[in-house]
mmCIF file of C-alpha atoms in Angstrom:
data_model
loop_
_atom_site.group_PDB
_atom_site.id
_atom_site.type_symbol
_atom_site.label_atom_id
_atom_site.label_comp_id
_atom_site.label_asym_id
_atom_site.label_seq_id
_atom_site.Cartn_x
_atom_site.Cartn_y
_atom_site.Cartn_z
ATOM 1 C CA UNK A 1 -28.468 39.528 1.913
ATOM 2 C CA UNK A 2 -26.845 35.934 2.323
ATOM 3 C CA UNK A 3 -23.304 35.454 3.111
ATOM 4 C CA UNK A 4 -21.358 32.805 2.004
ATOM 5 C CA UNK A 5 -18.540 32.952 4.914
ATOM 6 C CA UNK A 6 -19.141 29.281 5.337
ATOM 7 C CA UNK A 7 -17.617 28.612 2.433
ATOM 8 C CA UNK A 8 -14.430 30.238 3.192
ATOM 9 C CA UNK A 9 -14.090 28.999 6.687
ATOM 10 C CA UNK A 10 -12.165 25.898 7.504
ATOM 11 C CA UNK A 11 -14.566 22.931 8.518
ATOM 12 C CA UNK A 12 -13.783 22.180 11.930
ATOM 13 C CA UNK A 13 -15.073 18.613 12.254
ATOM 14 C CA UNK A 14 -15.941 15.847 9.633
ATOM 15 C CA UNK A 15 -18.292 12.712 10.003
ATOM 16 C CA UNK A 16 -16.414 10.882 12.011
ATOM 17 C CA UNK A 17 -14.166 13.598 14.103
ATOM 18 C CA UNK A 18 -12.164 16.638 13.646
ATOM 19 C CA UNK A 19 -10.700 16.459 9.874
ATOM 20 C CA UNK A 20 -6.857 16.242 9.454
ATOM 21 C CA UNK A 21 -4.746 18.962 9.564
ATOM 22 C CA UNK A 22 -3.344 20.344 5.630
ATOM 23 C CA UNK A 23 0.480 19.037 6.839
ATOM 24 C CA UNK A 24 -1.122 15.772 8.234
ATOM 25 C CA UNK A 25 -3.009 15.193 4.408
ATOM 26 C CA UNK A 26 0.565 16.411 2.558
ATOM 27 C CA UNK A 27 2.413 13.163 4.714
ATOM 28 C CA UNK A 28 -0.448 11.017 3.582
ATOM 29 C CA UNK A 29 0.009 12.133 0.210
ATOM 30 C CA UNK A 30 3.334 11.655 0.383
ATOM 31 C CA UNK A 31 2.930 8.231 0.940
ATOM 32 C CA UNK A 32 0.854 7.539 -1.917
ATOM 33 C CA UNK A 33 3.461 9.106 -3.836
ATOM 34 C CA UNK A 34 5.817 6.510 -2.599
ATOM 35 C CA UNK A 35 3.460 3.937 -3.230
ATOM 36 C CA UNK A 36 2.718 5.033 -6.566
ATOM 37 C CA UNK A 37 6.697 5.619 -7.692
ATOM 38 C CA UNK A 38 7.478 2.829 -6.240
ATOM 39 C CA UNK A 39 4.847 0.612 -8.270
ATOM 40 C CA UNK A 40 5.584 2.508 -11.544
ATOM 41 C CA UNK A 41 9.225 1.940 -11.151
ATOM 42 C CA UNK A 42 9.086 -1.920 -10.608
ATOM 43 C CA UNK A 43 6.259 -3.154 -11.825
ATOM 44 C CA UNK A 44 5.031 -1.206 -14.782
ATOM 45 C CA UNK A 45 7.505 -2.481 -16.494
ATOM 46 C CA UNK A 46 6.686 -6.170 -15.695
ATOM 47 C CA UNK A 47 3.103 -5.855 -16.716
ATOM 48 C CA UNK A 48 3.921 -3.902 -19.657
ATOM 49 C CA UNK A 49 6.652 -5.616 -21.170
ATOM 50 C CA UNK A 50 6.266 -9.351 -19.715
ATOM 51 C CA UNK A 51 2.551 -10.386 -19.057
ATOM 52 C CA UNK A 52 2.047 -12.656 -21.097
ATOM 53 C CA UNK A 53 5.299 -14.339 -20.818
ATOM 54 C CA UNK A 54 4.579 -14.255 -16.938
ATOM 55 C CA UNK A 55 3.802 -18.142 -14.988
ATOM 56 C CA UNK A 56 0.165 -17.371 -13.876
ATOM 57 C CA UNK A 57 0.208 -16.495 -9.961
ATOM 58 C CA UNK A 58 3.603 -13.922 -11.078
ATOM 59 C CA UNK A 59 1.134 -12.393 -13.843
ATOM 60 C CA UNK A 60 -1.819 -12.410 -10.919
ATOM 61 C CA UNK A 61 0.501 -10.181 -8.380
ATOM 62 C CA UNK A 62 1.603 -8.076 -11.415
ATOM 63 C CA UNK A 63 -1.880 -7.073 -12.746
ATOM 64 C CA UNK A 64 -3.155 -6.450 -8.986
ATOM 65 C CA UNK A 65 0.168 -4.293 -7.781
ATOM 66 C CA UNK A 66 -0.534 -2.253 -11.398
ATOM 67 C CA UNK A 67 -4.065 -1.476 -10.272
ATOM 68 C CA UNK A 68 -2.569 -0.618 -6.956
ATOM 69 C CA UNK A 69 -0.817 1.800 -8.121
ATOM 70 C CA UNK A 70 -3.759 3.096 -10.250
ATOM 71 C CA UNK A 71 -5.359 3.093 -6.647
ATOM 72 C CA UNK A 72 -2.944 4.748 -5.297
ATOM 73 C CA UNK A 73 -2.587 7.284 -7.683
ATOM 74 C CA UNK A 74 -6.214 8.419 -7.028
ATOM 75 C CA UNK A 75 -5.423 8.775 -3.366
ATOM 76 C CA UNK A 76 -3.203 12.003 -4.035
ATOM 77 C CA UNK A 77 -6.198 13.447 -5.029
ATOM 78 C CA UNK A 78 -8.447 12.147 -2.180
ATOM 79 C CA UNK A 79 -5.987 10.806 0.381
ATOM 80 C CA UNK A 80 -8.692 10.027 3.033
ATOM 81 C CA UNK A 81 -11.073 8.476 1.310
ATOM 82 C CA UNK A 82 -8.579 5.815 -0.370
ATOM 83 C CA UNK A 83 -7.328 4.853 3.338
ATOM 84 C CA UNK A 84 -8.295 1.189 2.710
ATOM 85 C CA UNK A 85 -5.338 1.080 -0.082
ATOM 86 C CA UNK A 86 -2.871 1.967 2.267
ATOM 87 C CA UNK A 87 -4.335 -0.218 5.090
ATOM 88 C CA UNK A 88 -4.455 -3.686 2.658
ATOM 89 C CA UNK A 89 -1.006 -2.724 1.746
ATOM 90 C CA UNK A 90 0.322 -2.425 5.457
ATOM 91 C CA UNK A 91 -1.888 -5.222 6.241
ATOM 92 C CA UNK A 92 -0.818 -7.820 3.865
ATOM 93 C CA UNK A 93 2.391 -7.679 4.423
ATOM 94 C CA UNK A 94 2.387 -7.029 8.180
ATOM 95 C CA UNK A 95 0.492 -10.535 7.827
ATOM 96 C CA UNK A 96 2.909 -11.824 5.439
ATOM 97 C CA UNK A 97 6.042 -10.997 7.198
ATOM 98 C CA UNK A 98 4.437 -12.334 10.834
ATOM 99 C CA UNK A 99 3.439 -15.407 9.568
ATOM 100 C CA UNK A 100 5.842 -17.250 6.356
ATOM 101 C CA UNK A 101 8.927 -14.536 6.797
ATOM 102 C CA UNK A 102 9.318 -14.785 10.756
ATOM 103 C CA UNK A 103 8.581 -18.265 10.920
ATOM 104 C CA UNK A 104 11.208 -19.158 8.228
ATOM 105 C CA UNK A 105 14.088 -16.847 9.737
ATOM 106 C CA UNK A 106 13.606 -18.844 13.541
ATOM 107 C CA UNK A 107 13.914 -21.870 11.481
ATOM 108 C CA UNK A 108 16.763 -20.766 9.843
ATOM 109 C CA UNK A 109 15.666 -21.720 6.432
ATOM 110 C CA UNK A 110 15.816 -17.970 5.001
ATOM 111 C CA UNK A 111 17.143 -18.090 1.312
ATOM 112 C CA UNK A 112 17.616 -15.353 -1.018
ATOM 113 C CA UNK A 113 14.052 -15.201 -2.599
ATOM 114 C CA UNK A 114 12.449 -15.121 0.484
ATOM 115 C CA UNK A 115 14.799 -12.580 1.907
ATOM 116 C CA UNK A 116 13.801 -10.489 -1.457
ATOM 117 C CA UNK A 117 11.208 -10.180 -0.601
ATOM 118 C CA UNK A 118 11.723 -9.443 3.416
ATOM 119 C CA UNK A 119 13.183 -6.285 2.219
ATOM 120 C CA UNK A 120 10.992 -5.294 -0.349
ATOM 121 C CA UNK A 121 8.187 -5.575 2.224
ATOM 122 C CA UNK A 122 10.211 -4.283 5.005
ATOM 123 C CA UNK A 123 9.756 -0.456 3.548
ATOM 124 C CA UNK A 124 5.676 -0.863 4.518
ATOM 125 C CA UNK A 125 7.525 1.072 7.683
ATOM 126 C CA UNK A 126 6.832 4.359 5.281
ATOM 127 C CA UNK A 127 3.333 3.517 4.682
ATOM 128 C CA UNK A 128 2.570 2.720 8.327
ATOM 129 C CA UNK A 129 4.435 5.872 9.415
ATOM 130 C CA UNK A 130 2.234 8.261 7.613
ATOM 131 C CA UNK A 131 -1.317 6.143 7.787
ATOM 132 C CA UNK A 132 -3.197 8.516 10.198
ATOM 133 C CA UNK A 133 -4.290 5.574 12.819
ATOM 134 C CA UNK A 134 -6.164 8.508 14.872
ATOM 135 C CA UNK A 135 -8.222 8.853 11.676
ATOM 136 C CA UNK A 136 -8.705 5.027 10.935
ATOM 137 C CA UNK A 137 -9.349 4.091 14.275
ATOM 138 C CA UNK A 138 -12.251 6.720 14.599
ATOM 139 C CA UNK A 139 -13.663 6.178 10.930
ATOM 140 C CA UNK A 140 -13.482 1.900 10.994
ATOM 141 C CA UNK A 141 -13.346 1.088 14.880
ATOM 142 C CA UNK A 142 -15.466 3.439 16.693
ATOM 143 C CA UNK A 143 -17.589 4.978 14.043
ATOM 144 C CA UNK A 144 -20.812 4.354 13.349
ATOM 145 C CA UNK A 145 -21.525 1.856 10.646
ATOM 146 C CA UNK A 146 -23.811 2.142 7.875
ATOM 147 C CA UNK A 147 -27.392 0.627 8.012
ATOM 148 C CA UNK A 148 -28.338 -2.652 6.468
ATOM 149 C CA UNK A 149 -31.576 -2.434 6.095
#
């Protein structure tokens, strides 16, 4: 007779290293959540109710930050494999804030737009705090990429 106690026991490693703990997936979920909230919240109602009344590059950020948050939204569900989400969003504006926000505020030249957005990108702290770098660094840095040929 076959047993099926693999099933039932916990998978100690995954492809690229031991898996994350159930508390360490529940942060990363909460982040998503944050992500996704935060989206729905501010610019849901843009896309919804504005679009087309939007100057192009405005209506551009809108319809990509919606899908984001469609994105982002599937990551609840499989908060590992949508890691690249949260890394283009702590990216991006990492990038952003290092190179046109810093920049501006040793000038001295910060005005209220800009500053706007500072803080609006400023809460990326939340989504940096719960990306598991361990993870990332062992499943884009050090693993094994996939063939080409």
């Amino acid at each position: 007779m076959v047993t099926n106690d693999t099933a039932r026991a916990p998978k100690l490693t995954g492809a690229t290293g031991p898996e994350l703990p159930l508390y360490r997936l529940h942060i990363l979920r909460f982040g998503y959540a944050f992500m996704t909230v935060g989206l729905i919240i501010v610019k849901w109602p843009l896309f919804f109710n504005h679009i087309e009344r939007m100057p192009v590059f405005e209506g551009v950020v809108a319809c990509i930050l919606t899908a984001m948050s469609l994105l982002t939204l599937l990551g609840l569900r499989y908060p590992i494999r949508m890691l690249p989400v949260l890394l283009l969003e702590v990216l991006w504006k990492v990038i952003w804030l290092a190179a046109v926000a810093l920049p501006t505020a040793l000038a001295g030249e910060m005005g209220g737009a800009m500053g706007a957005v500072v803080s609006s990108c400023a809460v990326v702290v939340v989504i940096a705090a719960v990306v598991p770098w361990d993870q990332v660094w062992r499943q884009y840095v050090t693993a094994k990429g996939e063939r080409w040929r």
